[in-house]
Amino acid sequence: ATAAALERFTVNFTITNLPYHSDLENPDAANYKTTRRVMNTLLDRLLKDSSIGPTFLGCQTTAFRYGPAQKIEDTGVDALCTYKTDSAASPFDRVTVYHEVSNKTNGITNLGIYSLDQESLYING
């Protein structure tokens, strides 16, 4: 058996009920730290309960950004998630994970207290 390796994938989406604020650019700001912690927890819960759950190690929010041009007041979220690969685990399938995240967020409409832009979810995209 081969040793487990660590692999990463990105998760990106836009929140429509979290107005973007410059605090979210500053890793030292209380608002950034709190929002990042909540986001990491929500993503971890979501993915622990998916097909990659057994090999999933966690997500770290890497950035908050302005939403897309037409909805600049929205907040975009970028996260980097880590999982273990080994010969026993099924290979990472971003399409499967996308569909699972979609289902668990009610068709990409909400994640915890946050409302999501349905067009905004990308897994490793």
Short mmCIF file of N, CA, C and O in Angstrom, two decimals:
data_model
loop_
_atom_site.label_atom_id
_atom_site.label_comp_id
_atom_site.label_asym_id
_atom_site.label_seq_id
_atom_site.Cartn_x
_atom_site.Cartn_y
_atom_site.Cartn_z
N ALA A 1 0.85 -1.20 0.00
CA ALA A 1 0.00 0.00 0.00
C ALA A 1 0.88 1.24 0.00
O ALA A 1 1.94 1.25 0.62
N THR A 2 0.43 2.24 -0.70
CA THR A 2 1.20 3.49 -0.75
C THR A 2 0.86 4.35 0.46
O THR A 2 -0.24 4.25 1.01
N ALA A 3 1.79 5.17 0.86
CA ALA A 3 1.56 6.08 1.98
C ALA A 3 0.54 7.14 1.55
O ALA A 3 0.50 7.53 0.39
N ALA A 4 -0.24 7.58 2.49
CA ALA A 4 -1.22 8.63 2.19
C ALA A 4 -0.50 9.93 1.87
O ALA A 4 0.49 10.27 2.49
N ALA A 5 -0.98 10.60 0.87
CA ALA A 5 -0.46 11.92 0.51
C ALA A 5 -1.55 12.94 0.81
O ALA A 5 -2.72 12.60 0.84
N LEU A 6 -1.14 14.17 1.00
CA LEU A 6 -2.12 15.23 1.21
C LEU A 6 -2.41 15.91 -0.12
O LEU A 6 -1.49 16.23 -0.87
N GLU A 7 -3.67 16.09 -0.40
CA GLU A 7 -4.09 16.79 -1.62
C GLU A 7 -4.98 17.94 -1.20
O GLU A 7 -5.60 17.91 -0.14
N ARG A 8 -5.04 18.95 -2.05
CA ARG A 8 -5.87 20.12 -1.75
C ARG A 8 -6.82 20.40 -2.90
O ARG A 8 -6.52 20.07 -4.04
N PHE A 9 -7.93 21.00 -2.56
CA PHE A 9 -8.85 21.50 -3.58
C PHE A 9 -9.44 22.81 -3.09
O PHE A 9 -9.43 23.09 -1.88
N THR A 10 -9.90 23.61 -4.02
CA THR A 10 -10.46 24.91 -3.66
C THR A 10 -11.98 24.86 -3.66
O THR A 10 -12.59 24.09 -4.40
N VAL A 11 -12.56 25.69 -2.82
CA VAL A 11 -14.00 25.89 -2.78
C VAL A 11 -14.20 27.40 -2.84
O VAL A 11 -13.58 28.14 -2.07
N ASN A 12 -15.03 27.85 -3.78
CA ASN A 12 -15.32 29.28 -3.92
C ASN A 12 -16.82 29.46 -4.04
O ASN A 12 -17.49 28.67 -4.71
N PHE A 13 -17.34 30.48 -3.38
CA PHE A 13 -18.76 30.79 -3.48
C PHE A 13 -18.97 32.23 -3.04
O PHE A 13 -18.07 32.86 -2.50
N THR A 14 -20.19 32.72 -3.28
CA THR A 14 -20.53 34.10 -2.92
C THR A 14 -21.70 34.08 -1.94
O THR A 14 -22.69 33.38 -2.16
N ILE A 15 -21.57 34.89 -0.89
CA ILE A 15 -22.62 35.03 0.12
C ILE A 15 -23.37 36.32 -0.17
O ILE A 15 -22.76 37.37 -0.33
N THR A 16 -24.70 36.21 -0.23
CA THR A 16 -25.51 37.39 -0.59
C THR A 16 -26.02 38.16 0.62
O THR A 16 -26.49 39.28 0.47
N ASN A 17 -25.95 37.58 1.83
CA ASN A 17 -26.43 38.32 3.00
C ASN A 17 -25.29 38.65 3.97
O ASN A 17 -25.52 38.84 5.16
N LEU A 18 -24.08 38.74 3.45
CA LEU A 18 -22.94 39.22 4.23
C LEU A 18 -22.32 40.35 3.42
O LEU A 18 -21.56 40.12 2.49
N PRO A 19 -22.71 41.61 3.74
CA PRO A 19 -22.19 42.73 2.97
C PRO A 19 -20.67 42.79 3.08
O PRO A 19 -20.12 42.65 4.17
N TYR A 20 -20.02 42.97 1.93
CA TYR A 20 -18.56 43.04 1.93
C TYR A 20 -18.12 44.30 2.68
O TYR A 20 -18.68 45.36 2.51
N HIS A 21 -17.10 44.15 3.51
CA HIS A 21 -16.56 45.28 4.26
C HIS A 21 -15.04 45.15 4.26
O HIS A 21 -14.52 44.03 4.29
N SER A 22 -14.34 46.27 4.25
CA SER A 22 -12.87 46.24 4.18
C SER A 22 -12.24 45.46 5.34
O SER A 22 -11.13 44.96 5.21
N ASP A 23 -12.95 45.35 6.48
CA ASP A 23 -12.47 44.51 7.60
C ASP A 23 -12.14 43.10 7.13
O ASP A 23 -11.28 42.44 7.70
N LEU A 24 -12.88 42.64 6.13
CA LEU A 24 -12.72 41.26 5.67
C LEU A 24 -11.44 41.08 4.85
O LEU A 24 -11.13 39.96 4.44
N GLU A 25 -10.70 42.15 4.63
CA GLU A 25 -9.40 42.05 3.96
C GLU A 25 -8.27 41.99 4.97
O GLU A 25 -7.13 41.74 4.60
N ASN A 26 -8.57 42.27 6.23
CA ASN A 26 -7.54 42.40 7.24
C ASN A 26 -7.55 41.19 8.19
O ASN A 26 -8.41 41.10 9.06
N PRO A 27 -6.57 40.30 8.04
CA PRO A 27 -6.53 39.09 8.89
C PRO A 27 -6.44 39.39 10.39
O PRO A 27 -6.72 38.51 11.20
N ASP A 28 -6.07 40.62 10.75
CA ASP A 28 -5.99 40.97 12.17
C ASP A 28 -7.30 41.53 12.72
O ASP A 28 -7.44 41.70 13.93
N ALA A 29 -8.24 41.84 11.85
CA ALA A 29 -9.51 42.42 12.28
C ALA A 29 -10.39 41.36 12.94
O ALA A 29 -10.45 40.22 12.49
N ALA A 30 -11.08 41.75 14.00
CA ALA A 30 -11.96 40.82 14.72
C ALA A 30 -13.03 40.26 13.79
O ALA A 30 -13.33 39.06 13.83
N ASN A 31 -13.60 41.10 12.94
CA ASN A 31 -14.65 40.67 12.01
C ASN A 31 -14.11 39.60 11.05
O ASN A 31 -14.79 38.60 10.78
N TYR A 32 -12.90 39.77 10.57
CA TYR A 32 -12.26 38.78 9.69
C TYR A 32 -12.11 37.45 10.43
O TYR A 32 -12.48 36.40 9.94
N LYS A 33 -11.54 37.53 11.64
CA LYS A 33 -11.26 36.31 12.40
C LYS A 33 -12.54 35.54 12.71
O LYS A 33 -12.59 34.31 12.56
N THR A 34 -13.57 36.25 13.14
CA THR A 34 -14.84 35.61 13.48
C THR A 34 -15.48 34.99 12.25
O THR A 34 -15.90 33.83 12.27
N THR A 35 -15.54 35.76 11.18
CA THR A 35 -16.18 35.27 9.95
C THR A 35 -15.41 34.07 9.39
O THR A 35 -16.01 33.08 8.95
N ARG A 36 -14.09 34.13 9.44
CA ARG A 36 -13.27 33.03 8.94
C ARG A 36 -13.50 31.76 9.77
O ARG A 36 -13.64 30.67 9.22
N ARG A 37 -13.57 31.93 11.09
CA ARG A 37 -13.79 30.76 11.96
C ARG A 37 -15.14 30.12 11.68
O ARG A 37 -15.26 28.89 11.56
N VAL A 38 -16.18 30.94 11.53
CA VAL A 38 -17.52 30.43 11.22
C VAL A 38 -17.51 29.71 9.86
O VAL A 38 -18.04 28.61 9.72
N MET A 39 -16.88 30.34 8.88
CA MET A 39 -16.82 29.76 7.53
C MET A 39 -16.11 28.41 7.53
O MET A 39 -16.57 27.44 6.95
N ASN A 40 -14.95 28.34 8.22
CA ASN A 40 -14.20 27.09 8.30
C ASN A 40 -15.04 26.00 8.94
O ASN A 40 -15.06 24.85 8.47
N THR A 41 -15.75 26.34 10.01
CA THR A 41 -16.59 25.37 10.72
C THR A 41 -17.72 24.87 9.81
O THR A 41 -17.97 23.66 9.74
N LEU A 42 -18.38 25.79 9.12
CA LEU A 42 -19.49 25.40 8.24
C LEU A 42 -18.99 24.50 7.10
O LEU A 42 -19.62 23.48 6.79
N LEU A 43 -17.87 24.85 6.50
CA LEU A 43 -17.32 24.04 5.41
C LEU A 43 -16.88 22.67 5.92
O LEU A 43 -17.12 21.65 5.27
N ASP A 44 -16.25 22.65 7.09
CA ASP A 44 -15.80 21.37 7.65
C ASP A 44 -16.98 20.44 7.91
O ASP A 44 -16.94 19.26 7.56
N ARG A 45 -18.04 20.98 8.50
CA ARG A 45 -19.23 20.16 8.78
C ARG A 45 -19.81 19.61 7.49
O ARG A 45 -20.21 18.45 7.41
N LEU A 46 -19.89 20.48 6.50
CA LEU A 46 -20.48 20.12 5.21
C LEU A 46 -19.69 18.98 4.55
O LEU A 46 -20.27 17.99 4.09
N LEU A 47 -18.37 19.10 4.53
CA LEU A 47 -17.56 18.14 3.80
C LEU A 47 -17.27 16.87 4.59
O LEU A 47 -17.09 15.80 4.00
N LYS A 48 -17.26 16.96 5.93
CA LYS A 48 -17.09 15.77 6.76
C LYS A 48 -18.24 14.79 6.50
O LYS A 48 -18.10 13.58 6.66
N ASP A 49 -19.38 15.35 6.12
CA ASP A 49 -20.59 14.57 5.91
C ASP A 49 -20.80 14.25 4.42
O ASP A 49 -21.92 14.06 3.98
N SER A 50 -19.72 14.22 3.65
CA SER A 50 -19.82 13.94 2.21
C SER A 50 -19.04 12.67 1.88
O SER A 50 -18.47 12.04 2.77
N SER A 51 -19.00 12.33 0.60
CA SER A 51 -18.29 11.11 0.19
C SER A 51 -16.80 11.18 0.49
O SER A 51 -16.15 10.15 0.64
N ILE A 52 -16.23 12.39 0.59
CA ILE A 52 -14.80 12.47 0.92
C ILE A 52 -14.58 12.55 2.44
O ILE A 52 -13.46 12.65 2.89
N GLY A 53 -15.67 12.48 3.20
CA GLY A 53 -15.59 12.59 4.66
C GLY A 53 -14.50 11.77 5.32
O GLY A 53 -13.76 12.28 6.15
N PRO A 54 -14.37 10.47 4.96
CA PRO A 54 -13.37 9.63 5.64
C PRO A 54 -11.93 10.11 5.44
O PRO A 54 -11.08 9.86 6.28
N THR A 55 -11.66 10.81 4.35
CA THR A 55 -10.29 11.27 4.09
C THR A 55 -10.14 12.78 4.23
O THR A 55 -9.05 13.31 4.12
N PHE A 56 -11.25 13.46 4.51
CA PHE A 56 -11.26 14.92 4.59
C PHE A 56 -10.57 15.40 5.87
O PHE A 56 -10.84 14.89 6.95
N LEU A 57 -9.69 16.38 5.76
CA LEU A 57 -8.96 16.90 6.91
C LEU A 57 -9.40 18.29 7.36
O LEU A 57 -9.21 18.65 8.51
N GLY A 58 -9.97 19.09 6.45
CA GLY A 58 -10.44 20.40 6.87
C GLY A 58 -10.27 21.45 5.80
O GLY A 58 -9.55 21.26 4.82
N CYS A 59 -10.94 22.58 6.02
CA CYS A 59 -10.86 23.72 5.10
C CYS A 59 -10.36 24.94 5.86
O CYS A 59 -10.66 25.12 7.04
N GLN A 60 -9.62 25.77 5.17
CA GLN A 60 -9.19 27.06 5.70
C GLN A 60 -9.65 28.13 4.72
O GLN A 60 -9.33 28.06 3.53
N THR A 61 -10.40 29.09 5.21
CA THR A 61 -10.79 30.22 4.36
C THR A 61 -9.52 31.02 4.09
O THR A 61 -8.81 31.38 5.02
N THR A 62 -9.24 31.27 2.81
CA THR A 62 -8.00 31.97 2.45
C THR A 62 -8.26 33.43 2.11
O THR A 62 -7.34 34.25 2.20
N ALA A 63 -9.49 33.77 1.70
CA ALA A 63 -9.76 35.17 1.34
C ALA A 63 -11.25 35.45 1.32
O ALA A 63 -12.06 34.56 1.02
N PHE A 64 -11.57 36.68 1.61
CA PHE A 64 -12.92 37.22 1.38
C PHE A 64 -12.72 38.29 0.32
O PHE A 64 -11.71 39.00 0.33
N ARG A 65 -13.65 38.42 -0.60
CA ARG A 65 -13.49 39.41 -1.67
C ARG A 65 -14.84 39.99 -2.04
O ARG A 65 -15.87 39.44 -1.67
N TYR A 66 -14.78 41.08 -2.79
CA TYR A 66 -16.02 41.66 -3.30
C TYR A 66 -16.72 40.61 -4.15
O TYR A 66 -16.07 39.81 -4.83
N GLY A 67 -18.05 40.64 -4.13
CA GLY A 67 -18.82 39.75 -4.99
C GLY A 67 -18.60 40.11 -6.45
O GLY A 67 -17.85 41.03 -6.77
N PRO A 68 -19.28 39.40 -7.36
CA PRO A 68 -19.14 39.68 -8.79
C PRO A 68 -19.59 41.11 -9.11
O PRO A 68 -20.33 41.72 -8.34
N ALA A 69 -19.16 41.61 -10.25
CA ALA A 69 -19.39 43.00 -10.64
C ALA A 69 -20.83 43.45 -10.46
O ALA A 69 -21.10 44.53 -9.96
N GLN A 70 -21.78 42.59 -10.85
CA GLN A 70 -23.18 43.00 -10.77
C GLN A 70 -23.71 43.00 -9.34
O GLN A 70 -24.76 43.56 -9.06
N LYS A 71 -22.99 42.35 -8.43
CA LYS A 71 -23.44 42.28 -7.03
C LYS A 71 -22.26 42.54 -6.12
O LYS A 71 -21.93 41.73 -5.25
N ILE A 72 -21.61 43.68 -6.33
CA ILE A 72 -20.35 43.97 -5.65
C ILE A 72 -20.50 44.03 -4.12
O ILE A 72 -19.53 43.83 -3.40
N GLU A 73 -21.72 44.26 -3.62
CA GLU A 73 -21.90 44.33 -2.16
C GLU A 73 -21.87 42.94 -1.52
O GLU A 73 -21.74 42.81 -0.31
N ASP A 74 -22.00 41.89 -2.32
CA ASP A 74 -21.92 40.53 -1.79
C ASP A 74 -20.46 40.20 -1.43
O ASP A 74 -19.53 40.88 -1.86
N THR A 75 -20.29 39.14 -0.66
CA THR A 75 -18.94 38.74 -0.25
C THR A 75 -18.59 37.39 -0.86
O THR A 75 -19.30 36.40 -0.65
N GLY A 76 -17.51 37.38 -1.62
CA GLY A 76 -16.99 36.12 -2.16
C GLY A 76 -16.10 35.46 -1.12
O GLY A 76 -15.44 36.15 -0.33
N VAL A 77 -16.11 34.13 -1.12
CA VAL A 77 -15.31 33.37 -0.17
C VAL A 77 -14.44 32.39 -0.95
O VAL A 77 -14.93 31.70 -1.84
N ASP A 78 -13.15 32.37 -0.61
CA ASP A 78 -12.22 31.40 -1.19
C ASP A 78 -11.70 30.54 -0.05
O ASP A 78 -11.27 31.07 0.99
N ALA A 79 -11.73 29.23 -0.24
CA ALA A 79 -11.23 28.33 0.80
C ALA A 79 -10.36 27.26 0.15
O ALA A 79 -10.57 26.88 -1.00
N LEU A 80 -9.41 26.78 0.93
CA LEU A 80 -8.53 25.70 0.50
C LEU A 80 -8.78 24.53 1.45
O LEU A 80 -8.66 24.68 2.67
N CYS A 81 -9.17 23.41 0.88
CA CYS A 81 -9.52 22.23 1.68
C CYS A 81 -8.49 21.13 1.44
O CYS A 81 -7.94 21.02 0.35
N THR A 82 -8.26 20.33 2.46
CA THR A 82 -7.23 19.30 2.41
C THR A 82 -7.84 17.92 2.70
O THR A 82 -8.72 17.80 3.54
N TYR A 83 -7.35 16.93 1.98
CA TYR A 83 -7.76 15.55 2.24
C TYR A 83 -6.58 14.63 2.00
O TYR A 83 -5.59 15.01 1.37
N LYS A 84 -6.68 13.42 2.54
CA LYS A 84 -5.63 12.42 2.38
C LYS A 84 -5.99 11.54 1.18
O LYS A 84 -7.14 11.18 1.00
N THR A 85 -4.98 11.19 0.41
CA THR A 85 -5.21 10.20 -0.63
C THR A 85 -4.45 8.94 -0.23
O THR A 85 -3.34 9.01 0.28
N ASP A 86 -5.07 7.83 -0.44
CA ASP A 86 -4.34 6.57 -0.32
C ASP A 86 -5.03 5.57 -1.23
O ASP A 86 -6.10 5.84 -1.76
N SER A 87 -4.41 4.44 -1.42
CA SER A 87 -4.92 3.49 -2.41
C SER A 87 -6.31 2.97 -2.04
O SER A 87 -7.08 2.58 -2.91
N ALA A 88 -6.66 2.99 -0.75
CA ALA A 88 -7.96 2.48 -0.32
C ALA A 88 -9.08 3.48 -0.55
O ALA A 88 -10.24 3.11 -0.67
N ALA A 89 -8.72 4.75 -0.59
CA ALA A 89 -9.75 5.79 -0.72
C ALA A 89 -10.16 5.94 -2.18
O ALA A 89 -9.35 5.79 -3.08
N SER A 90 -11.44 6.25 -2.39
CA SER A 90 -11.85 6.50 -3.76
C SER A 90 -11.26 7.85 -4.19
O SER A 90 -11.09 8.74 -3.37
N PRO A 91 -10.93 7.99 -5.47
CA PRO A 91 -10.30 9.23 -5.90
C PRO A 91 -11.23 10.44 -5.74
O PRO A 91 -12.45 10.28 -5.81
N PHE A 92 -10.64 11.58 -5.54
CA PHE A 92 -11.41 12.82 -5.41
C PHE A 92 -12.11 13.10 -6.73
O PHE A 92 -11.50 13.07 -7.79
N ASP A 93 -13.41 13.35 -6.65
CA ASP A 93 -14.19 13.65 -7.84
C ASP A 93 -14.90 14.98 -7.61
O ASP A 93 -15.85 15.05 -6.85
N ARG A 94 -14.40 16.02 -8.26
CA ARG A 94 -14.95 17.36 -7.97
C ARG A 94 -16.41 17.47 -8.37
O ARG A 94 -17.16 18.22 -7.75
N VAL A 95 -16.84 16.72 -9.39
CA VAL A 95 -18.25 16.77 -9.81
C VAL A 95 -19.14 16.18 -8.71
O VAL A 95 -20.16 16.76 -8.34
N THR A 96 -18.73 15.05 -8.17
CA THR A 96 -19.48 14.42 -7.07
C THR A 96 -19.54 15.36 -5.87
O THR A 96 -20.61 15.58 -5.29
N VAL A 97 -18.40 15.93 -5.50
CA VAL A 97 -18.35 16.83 -4.34
C VAL A 97 -19.22 18.06 -4.60
O VAL A 97 -19.97 18.50 -3.73
N TYR A 98 -19.17 18.58 -5.81
CA TYR A 98 -20.02 19.74 -6.18
C TYR A 98 -21.50 19.40 -5.95
O TYR A 98 -22.23 20.16 -5.33
N HIS A 99 -21.92 18.22 -6.45
CA HIS A 99 -23.33 17.83 -6.30
C HIS A 99 -23.70 17.62 -4.83
O HIS A 99 -24.80 17.99 -4.41
N GLU A 100 -22.80 17.05 -4.06
CA GLU A 100 -23.07 16.85 -2.64
C GLU A 100 -23.19 18.19 -1.92
O GLU A 100 -24.11 18.39 -1.12
N VAL A 101 -22.28 19.11 -2.21
CA VAL A 101 -22.35 20.44 -1.58
C VAL A 101 -23.64 21.13 -2.02
O VAL A 101 -24.34 21.74 -1.20
N SER A 102 -23.97 21.01 -3.29
CA SER A 102 -25.22 21.60 -3.80
C SER A 102 -26.42 21.06 -3.03
O SER A 102 -27.27 21.82 -2.55
N ASN A 103 -26.48 19.73 -2.87
CA ASN A 103 -27.61 19.12 -2.15
C ASN A 103 -27.65 19.56 -0.70
O ASN A 103 -28.72 19.84 -0.16
N LYS A 104 -26.50 19.63 -0.04
CA LYS A 104 -26.45 19.95 1.39
C LYS A 104 -26.66 21.44 1.66
O LYS A 104 -26.80 21.84 2.80
N THR A 105 -26.64 22.26 0.63
CA THR A 105 -26.88 23.69 0.79
C THR A 105 -28.21 24.07 0.15
O THR A 105 -28.41 25.21 -0.27
N ASN A 106 -29.11 23.10 0.05
CA ASN A 106 -30.44 23.33 -0.55
C ASN A 106 -30.33 23.96 -1.93
O ASN A 106 -30.90 25.01 -2.20
N GLY A 107 -29.57 23.30 -2.79
CA GLY A 107 -29.42 23.80 -4.15
C GLY A 107 -28.59 25.07 -4.21
O GLY A 107 -28.88 25.99 -4.97
N ILE A 108 -27.53 25.11 -3.38
CA ILE A 108 -26.63 26.27 -3.30
C ILE A 108 -27.40 27.54 -2.93
O ILE A 108 -27.26 28.57 -3.57
N THR A 109 -28.26 27.42 -1.93
CA THR A 109 -28.98 28.62 -1.48
C THR A 109 -28.59 29.03 -0.06
O THR A 109 -28.64 30.21 0.25
N ASN A 110 -28.20 28.06 0.80
CA ASN A 110 -27.77 28.51 2.12
C ASN A 110 -26.77 27.58 2.76
O ASN A 110 -26.76 26.38 2.54
N LEU A 111 -25.90 28.22 3.55
CA LEU A 111 -24.86 27.53 4.31
C LEU A 111 -24.94 28.14 5.71
O LEU A 111 -24.56 29.29 5.91
N GLY A 112 -25.49 27.38 6.64
CA GLY A 112 -25.69 27.92 7.98
C GLY A 112 -26.59 29.14 7.91
O GLY A 112 -27.66 29.10 7.30
N ILE A 113 -26.13 30.25 8.49
CA ILE A 113 -26.92 31.48 8.52
C ILE A 113 -26.79 32.28 7.22
O ILE A 113 -27.44 33.31 7.05
N TYR A 114 -25.95 31.83 6.33
CA TYR A 114 -25.65 32.59 5.11
C TYR A 114 -26.48 32.16 3.91
O TYR A 114 -26.74 30.97 3.72
N SER A 115 -26.85 33.13 3.12
CA SER A 115 -27.53 32.86 1.84
C SER A 115 -26.47 32.88 0.75
O SER A 115 -25.58 33.74 0.74
N LEU A 116 -26.57 31.93 -0.17
CA LEU A 116 -25.57 31.81 -1.22
C LEU A 116 -26.13 32.22 -2.58
O LEU A 116 -27.31 32.04 -2.86
N ASP A 117 -25.24 32.73 -3.42
CA ASP A 117 -25.57 32.99 -4.82
C ASP A 117 -25.53 31.63 -5.53
O ASP A 117 -24.49 30.99 -5.58
N GLN A 118 -26.66 31.21 -6.07
CA GLN A 118 -26.76 29.87 -6.66
C GLN A 118 -25.78 29.63 -7.81
O GLN A 118 -25.48 28.49 -8.13
N GLU A 119 -25.33 30.70 -8.45
CA GLU A 119 -24.44 30.56 -9.60
C GLU A 119 -22.97 30.58 -9.19
O GLU A 119 -22.10 30.57 -10.05
N SER A 120 -22.70 30.67 -7.89
CA SER A 120 -21.35 31.05 -7.49
C SER A 120 -20.46 29.89 -7.01
O SER A 120 -19.29 30.11 -6.72
N LEU A 121 -20.98 28.68 -6.90
CA LEU A 121 -20.18 27.60 -6.32
C LEU A 121 -19.20 27.00 -7.33
O LEU A 121 -19.60 26.61 -8.43
N TYR A 122 -17.94 26.94 -6.93
CA TYR A 122 -16.91 26.26 -7.72
C TYR A 122 -16.13 25.34 -6.80
O TYR A 122 -15.73 25.74 -5.72
N ILE A 123 -15.93 24.11 -7.24
CA ILE A 123 -15.10 23.15 -6.53
C ILE A 123 -13.91 22.88 -7.42
O ILE A 123 -14.08 22.38 -8.54
N ASN A 124 -12.73 23.24 -6.97
CA ASN A 124 -11.52 23.06 -7.77
C ASN A 124 -11.66 23.68 -9.16
O ASN A 124 -11.15 23.16 -10.12
N GLY A 125 -12.37 24.80 -9.23
CA GLY A 125 -12.59 25.41 -10.52
C GLY A 125 -12.01 26.80 -10.55
O GLY A 125 -12.19 27.55 -11.42
#
